[in-house]
Amino acid sequence: MTRKLRNWTYRDVTHFLKKNGFRFLKPLKGSHEAWIKYGEGAEKDRRVEVNITHGSYPISTLKTMIQQSNIHQSDWIKWGSS
């Protein structure tokens, strides 16, 4: 179970991204994946690089994914608390 920005796992991140319109794009080098949300109209496509891990992410790594997703951090926290 996530708590604010702590204890987010690969499963939590990918589930959140799917719920927000992202989908798996392709594998990247090493243990990374690209997830994408195609922009509508004048919106840009958003791409998030997700590291496949069996543990939880460091807060700095999660914040990078939050920034890449362009979804406000408070929305991540709200979803993680539910």
Coordinates of C-alpha atoms in Angstrom, one line a residue:
M1 CA 0.0 0.0 0.0
T2 CA 1.4 3.4 -0.9
R3 CA 1.6 6.2 1.5
K4 CA 2.0 9.6 -0.1
L5 CA 5.2 9.2 -2.2
R6 CA 6.5 6.2 -0.3
N7 CA 6.2 2.5 -1.1
W8 CA 5.1 2.9 -4.8
T9 CA 5.9 -0.3 -6.6
Y10 CA 6.0 -1.1 -10.4
R11 CA 2.5 -2.5 -10.1
D12 CA 1.2 0.7 -8.4
V13 CA 2.8 3.0 -11.0
T14 CA 1.6 1.1 -14.0
H15 CA -1.9 0.7 -12.6
F16 CA -2.0 4.5 -12.0
L17 CA -0.7 5.2 -15.5
K18 CA -3.3 2.9 -17.1
K19 CA -6.1 4.6 -15.1
N20 CA -4.9 7.9 -16.5
G21 CA -4.8 7.0 -20.2
F22 CA -1.3 5.7 -20.5
R23 CA -0.4 2.5 -22.3
F24 CA 2.7 0.4 -22.7
L25 CA 4.8 1.6 -25.7
K26 CA 7.9 -0.5 -25.8
P27 CA 10.8 -2.0 -23.7
L28 CA 13.9 0.2 -23.3
K29 CA 17.5 -0.7 -22.5
G30 CA 18.0 -2.7 -19.4
S31 CA 15.0 -3.0 -17.1
H32 CA 13.1 0.0 -18.3
E33 CA 9.8 0.5 -20.2
A34 CA 8.3 3.4 -22.1
W35 CA 4.7 4.2 -21.3
I36 CA 2.8 6.8 -23.5
K37 CA -0.3 8.9 -23.5
Y38 CA -1.1 10.3 -26.9
G39 CA -2.0 14.0 -26.8
E40 CA -5.4 15.1 -28.1
G41 CA -5.6 18.2 -30.4
A42 CA -2.8 20.6 -29.5
E43 CA -1.7 18.5 -26.5
K44 CA 1.8 16.9 -26.6
D45 CA 2.2 13.2 -26.3
R46 CA 3.4 12.3 -22.7
R47 CA 6.0 9.6 -22.3
V48 CA 7.0 8.1 -18.9
E49 CA 10.1 5.9 -18.5
V50 CA 9.3 3.2 -15.9
N51 CA 12.0 1.1 -14.3
I52 CA 10.9 -2.5 -13.6
T53 CA 11.7 -3.2 -10.0
H54 CA 10.6 -5.7 -7.4
G55 CA 10.8 -3.2 -4.5
S56 CA 9.5 0.3 -4.0
Y57 CA 10.9 3.3 -5.9
P58 CA 13.0 6.0 -4.2
I59 CA 11.1 9.2 -3.9
S60 CA 13.4 11.0 -6.4
T61 CA 12.7 8.3 -9.1
L62 CA 8.9 8.6 -8.5
K63 CA 9.1 12.4 -8.7
T64 CA 10.8 12.0 -12.1
M65 CA 8.0 9.8 -13.4
I66 CA 5.4 12.3 -12.0
Q67 CA 7.1 15.1 -13.9
Q68 CA 7.2 13.0 -17.1
S69 CA 3.5 12.1 -16.8
N70 CA 2.4 15.8 -16.4
I71 CA -0.1 14.6 -13.8
H72 CA -0.1 16.7 -10.7
Q73 CA 1.7 15.2 -7.7
S74 CA -1.5 15.6 -5.5
D75 CA -3.4 13.3 -7.9
W76 CA -0.8 10.6 -7.5
I77 CA -0.9 11.0 -3.7
K78 CA -4.8 11.0 -3.7
W79 CA -4.8 7.8 -5.8
G80 CA -2.2 6.2 -3.6
S81 CA -4.1 6.9 -0.5
S82 CA -7.4 5.4 -1.7

